[in-house]
CSV table of C-alpha atoms in Angstrom, one decimal:
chain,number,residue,atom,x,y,z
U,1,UNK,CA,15.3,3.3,2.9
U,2,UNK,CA,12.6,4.3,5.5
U,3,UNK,CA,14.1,4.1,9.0
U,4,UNK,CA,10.1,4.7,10.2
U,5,UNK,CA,7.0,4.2,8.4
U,6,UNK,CA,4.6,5.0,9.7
U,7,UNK,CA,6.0,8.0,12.1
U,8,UNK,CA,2.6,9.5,13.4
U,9,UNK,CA,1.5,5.7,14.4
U,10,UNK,CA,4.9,5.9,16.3
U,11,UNK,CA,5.0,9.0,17.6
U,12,UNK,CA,1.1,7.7,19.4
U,13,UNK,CA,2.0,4.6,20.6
U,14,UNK,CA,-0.4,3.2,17.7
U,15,UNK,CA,1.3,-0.6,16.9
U,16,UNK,CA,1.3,0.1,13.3
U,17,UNK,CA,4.7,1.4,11.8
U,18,UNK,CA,7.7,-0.6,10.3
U,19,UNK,CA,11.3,-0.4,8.6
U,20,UNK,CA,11.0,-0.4,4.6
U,21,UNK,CA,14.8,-0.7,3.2
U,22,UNK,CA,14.8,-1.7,-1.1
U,23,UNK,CA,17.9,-2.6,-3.3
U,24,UNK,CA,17.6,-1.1,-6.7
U,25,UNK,CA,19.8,-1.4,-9.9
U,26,UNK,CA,21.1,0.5,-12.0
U,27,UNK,CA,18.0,1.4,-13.8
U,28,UNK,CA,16.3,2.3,-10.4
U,29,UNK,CA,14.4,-1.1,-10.2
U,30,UNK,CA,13.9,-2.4,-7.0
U,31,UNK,CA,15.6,-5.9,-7.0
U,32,UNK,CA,15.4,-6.8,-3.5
U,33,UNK,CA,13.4,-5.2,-0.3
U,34,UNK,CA,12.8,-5.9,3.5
U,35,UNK,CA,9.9,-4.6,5.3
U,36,UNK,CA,10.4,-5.4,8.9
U,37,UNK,CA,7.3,-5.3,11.6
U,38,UNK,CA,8.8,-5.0,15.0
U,39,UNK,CA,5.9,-5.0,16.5
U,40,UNK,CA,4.3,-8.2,15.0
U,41,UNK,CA,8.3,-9.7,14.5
U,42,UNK,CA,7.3,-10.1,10.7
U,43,UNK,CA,9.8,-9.6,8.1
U,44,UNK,CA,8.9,-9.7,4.7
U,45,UNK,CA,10.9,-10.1,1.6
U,46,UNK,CA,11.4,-10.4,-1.4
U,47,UNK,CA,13.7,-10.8,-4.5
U,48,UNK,CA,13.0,-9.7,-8.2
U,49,UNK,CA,11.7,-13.2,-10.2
U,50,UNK,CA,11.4,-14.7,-6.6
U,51,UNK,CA,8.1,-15.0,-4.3
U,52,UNK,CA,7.6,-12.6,-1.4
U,53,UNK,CA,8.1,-14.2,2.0
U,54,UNK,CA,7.2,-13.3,5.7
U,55,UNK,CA,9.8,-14.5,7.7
U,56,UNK,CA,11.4,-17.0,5.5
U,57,UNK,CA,7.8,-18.6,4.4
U,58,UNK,CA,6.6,-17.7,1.1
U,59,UNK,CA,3.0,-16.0,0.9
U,60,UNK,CA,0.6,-14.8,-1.8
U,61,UNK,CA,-1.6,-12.7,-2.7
U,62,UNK,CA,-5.2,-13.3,-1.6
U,63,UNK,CA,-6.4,-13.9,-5.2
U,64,UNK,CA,-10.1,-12.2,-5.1
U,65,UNK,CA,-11.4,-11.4,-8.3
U,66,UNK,CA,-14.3,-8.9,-7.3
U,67,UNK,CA,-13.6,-5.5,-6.5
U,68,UNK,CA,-17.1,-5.6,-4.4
U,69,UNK,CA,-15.8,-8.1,-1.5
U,70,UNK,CA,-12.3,-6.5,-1.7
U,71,UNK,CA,-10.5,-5.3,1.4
U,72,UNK,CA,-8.7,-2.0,0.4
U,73,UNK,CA,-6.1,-0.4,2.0
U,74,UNK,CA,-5.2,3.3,1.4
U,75,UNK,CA,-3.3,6.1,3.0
U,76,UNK,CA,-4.2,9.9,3.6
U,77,UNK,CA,-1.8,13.0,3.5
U,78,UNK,CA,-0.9,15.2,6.4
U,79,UNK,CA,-2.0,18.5,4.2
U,80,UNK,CA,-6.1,19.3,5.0
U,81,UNK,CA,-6.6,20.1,1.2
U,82,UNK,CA,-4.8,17.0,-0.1
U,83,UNK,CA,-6.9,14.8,2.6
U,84,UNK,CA,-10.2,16.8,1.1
U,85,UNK,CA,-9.7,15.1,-2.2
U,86,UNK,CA,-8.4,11.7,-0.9
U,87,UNK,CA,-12.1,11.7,1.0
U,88,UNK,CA,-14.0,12.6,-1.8
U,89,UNK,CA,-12.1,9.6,-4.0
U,90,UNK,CA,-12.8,7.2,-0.7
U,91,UNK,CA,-16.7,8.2,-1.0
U,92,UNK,CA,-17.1,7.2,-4.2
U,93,UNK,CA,-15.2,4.4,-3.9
U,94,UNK,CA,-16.7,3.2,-0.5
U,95,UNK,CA,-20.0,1.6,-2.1
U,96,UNK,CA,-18.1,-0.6,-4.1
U,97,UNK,CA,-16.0,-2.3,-2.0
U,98,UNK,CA,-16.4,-4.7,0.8
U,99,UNK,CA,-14.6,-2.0,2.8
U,100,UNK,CA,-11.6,0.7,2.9
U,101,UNK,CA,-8.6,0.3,5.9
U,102,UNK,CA,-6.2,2.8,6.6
U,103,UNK,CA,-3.9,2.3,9.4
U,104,UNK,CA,-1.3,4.6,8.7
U,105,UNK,CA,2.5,2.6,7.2
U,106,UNK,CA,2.3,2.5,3.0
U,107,UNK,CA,5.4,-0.2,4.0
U,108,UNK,CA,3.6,-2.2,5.7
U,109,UNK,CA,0.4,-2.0,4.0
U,110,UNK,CA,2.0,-3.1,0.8
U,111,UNK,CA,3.7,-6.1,2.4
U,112,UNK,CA,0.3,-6.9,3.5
U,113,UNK,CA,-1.4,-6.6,0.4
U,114,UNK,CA,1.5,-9.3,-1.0
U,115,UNK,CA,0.9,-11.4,1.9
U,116,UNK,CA,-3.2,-11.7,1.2
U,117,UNK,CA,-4.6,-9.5,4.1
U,118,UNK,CA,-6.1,-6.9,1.7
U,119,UNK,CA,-7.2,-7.5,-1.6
U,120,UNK,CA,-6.2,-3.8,-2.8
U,121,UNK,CA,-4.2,-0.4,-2.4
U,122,UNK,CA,-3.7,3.1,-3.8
U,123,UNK,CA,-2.5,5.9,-2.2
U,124,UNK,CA,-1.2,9.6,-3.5
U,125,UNK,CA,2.0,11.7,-2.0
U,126,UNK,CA,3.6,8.4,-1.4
U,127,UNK,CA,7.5,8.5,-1.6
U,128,UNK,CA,9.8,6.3,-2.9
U,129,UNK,CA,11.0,5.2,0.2
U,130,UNK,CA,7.6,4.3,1.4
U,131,UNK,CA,7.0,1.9,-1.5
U,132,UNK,CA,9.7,0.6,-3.4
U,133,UNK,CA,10.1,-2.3,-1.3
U,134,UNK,CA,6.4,-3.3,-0.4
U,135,UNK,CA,5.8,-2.5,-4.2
U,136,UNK,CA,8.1,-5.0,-5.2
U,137,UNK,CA,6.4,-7.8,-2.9
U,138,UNK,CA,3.6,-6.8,-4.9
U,139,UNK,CA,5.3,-7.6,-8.1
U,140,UNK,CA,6.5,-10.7,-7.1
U,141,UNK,CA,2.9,-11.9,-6.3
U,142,UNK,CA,1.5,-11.4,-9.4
U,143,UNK,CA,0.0,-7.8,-8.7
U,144,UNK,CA,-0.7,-5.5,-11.4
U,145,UNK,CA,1.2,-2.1,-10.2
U,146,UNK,CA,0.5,1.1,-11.3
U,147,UNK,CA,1.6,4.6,-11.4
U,148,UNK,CA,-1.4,7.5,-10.1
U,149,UNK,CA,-1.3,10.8,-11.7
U,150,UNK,CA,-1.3,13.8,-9.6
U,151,UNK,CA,-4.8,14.9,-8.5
U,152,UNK,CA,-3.5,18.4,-7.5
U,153,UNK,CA,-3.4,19.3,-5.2
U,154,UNK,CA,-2.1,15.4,-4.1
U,155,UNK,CA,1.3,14.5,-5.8
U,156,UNK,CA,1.7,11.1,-7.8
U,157,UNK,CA,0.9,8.1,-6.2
U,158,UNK,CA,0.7,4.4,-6.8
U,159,UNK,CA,-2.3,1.8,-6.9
U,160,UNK,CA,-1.8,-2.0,-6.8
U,161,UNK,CA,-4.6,-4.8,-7.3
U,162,UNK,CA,-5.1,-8.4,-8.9
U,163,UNK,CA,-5.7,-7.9,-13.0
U,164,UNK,CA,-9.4,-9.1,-12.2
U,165,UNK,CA,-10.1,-5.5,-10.6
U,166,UNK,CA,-7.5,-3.1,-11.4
U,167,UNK,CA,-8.6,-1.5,-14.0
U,168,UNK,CA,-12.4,-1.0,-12.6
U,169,UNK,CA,-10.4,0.4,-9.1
U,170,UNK,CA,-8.4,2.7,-11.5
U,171,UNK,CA,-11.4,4.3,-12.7
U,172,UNK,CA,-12.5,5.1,-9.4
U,173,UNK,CA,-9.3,6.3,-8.1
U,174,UNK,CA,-7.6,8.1,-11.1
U,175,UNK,CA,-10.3,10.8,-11.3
């Protein structure tokens, strides 16, 4: 559970922060998660084998199959030298996408990657928390997700995109 992602957003007045609660089994698979927006009065969901919803209407993912016209969302850390390296992975990836948004909630940015309004994510020094819900959403609308390495001095993070482009994003990003 997250109580606030997106904390700096809030603490700013910035409109861009949410509640990220996930269910998990046994195993430590999320089964069920709830990323609410109070701001926008969105809540998404979504249930293992099920659809991801926003407010009680299923959604999808927006389907692109170009990385070059992809919308992709991302996430920097609050340490200078981790941020160093997440800039030098956005520059190189900047010229190959349509563009790169970071507006500061992993939650919510994952929920809106399920929903179709970006294409793609990745982000390092991500917590469980921050992602095991919107992650889930992700599963459930047919996203590829996948694990990043640690780029030290950034910790493990987490990339998600349609199987037309993951790989070729992963190649930018893992590195």
């Amino acid at each position: 559970m997250d109580p606030l992602d997106g904390t700096v957003n809030y603490l700013f007045g910035i409109p861009q922060w949410g509640v990220s609660v996930a269910l998990e089994d046994d195993t430590g698979a999320a089964v069920a998660g709830v990323v609410f927006d109070p701001m926008r009065d969105e809540c998404w969901t979504a249930v293992a084998g099920g659809r991801p919803r926003l407010n009680g209407v299923p959604v999808a993912a927006s389907g692109r199959t170009d990385l070059h016209t992809a919308l992709v969302a991302t996430g920097f850390g609050y340490d200078t030298a981790v941020r160093e390296v997440q800039g030098t992975i956005v520059a190189r990836l900047l010229p190959h996408v349509r563009d790169i948004r970071r507006l500061g909630s992993a939650a919510l940015d994952l929920a809106w990657l399920a929903g179709g309004r970006y294409d793609a994510y990745f982000e390092r020094g991500v917590k469980p928390w921050d992602i095991a819900a919107g992650a889930l959403m992700c599963r459930c609308a047919g996203l590829e997700v996948h694990k990043l390495d640690p780029l030290p001095p950034s910790e493990v993070g987490l990339l998600v995109a349609p199987s037309a482009f993951a790989a070729e994003l992963l190649s930018f990003v893992a590195r």
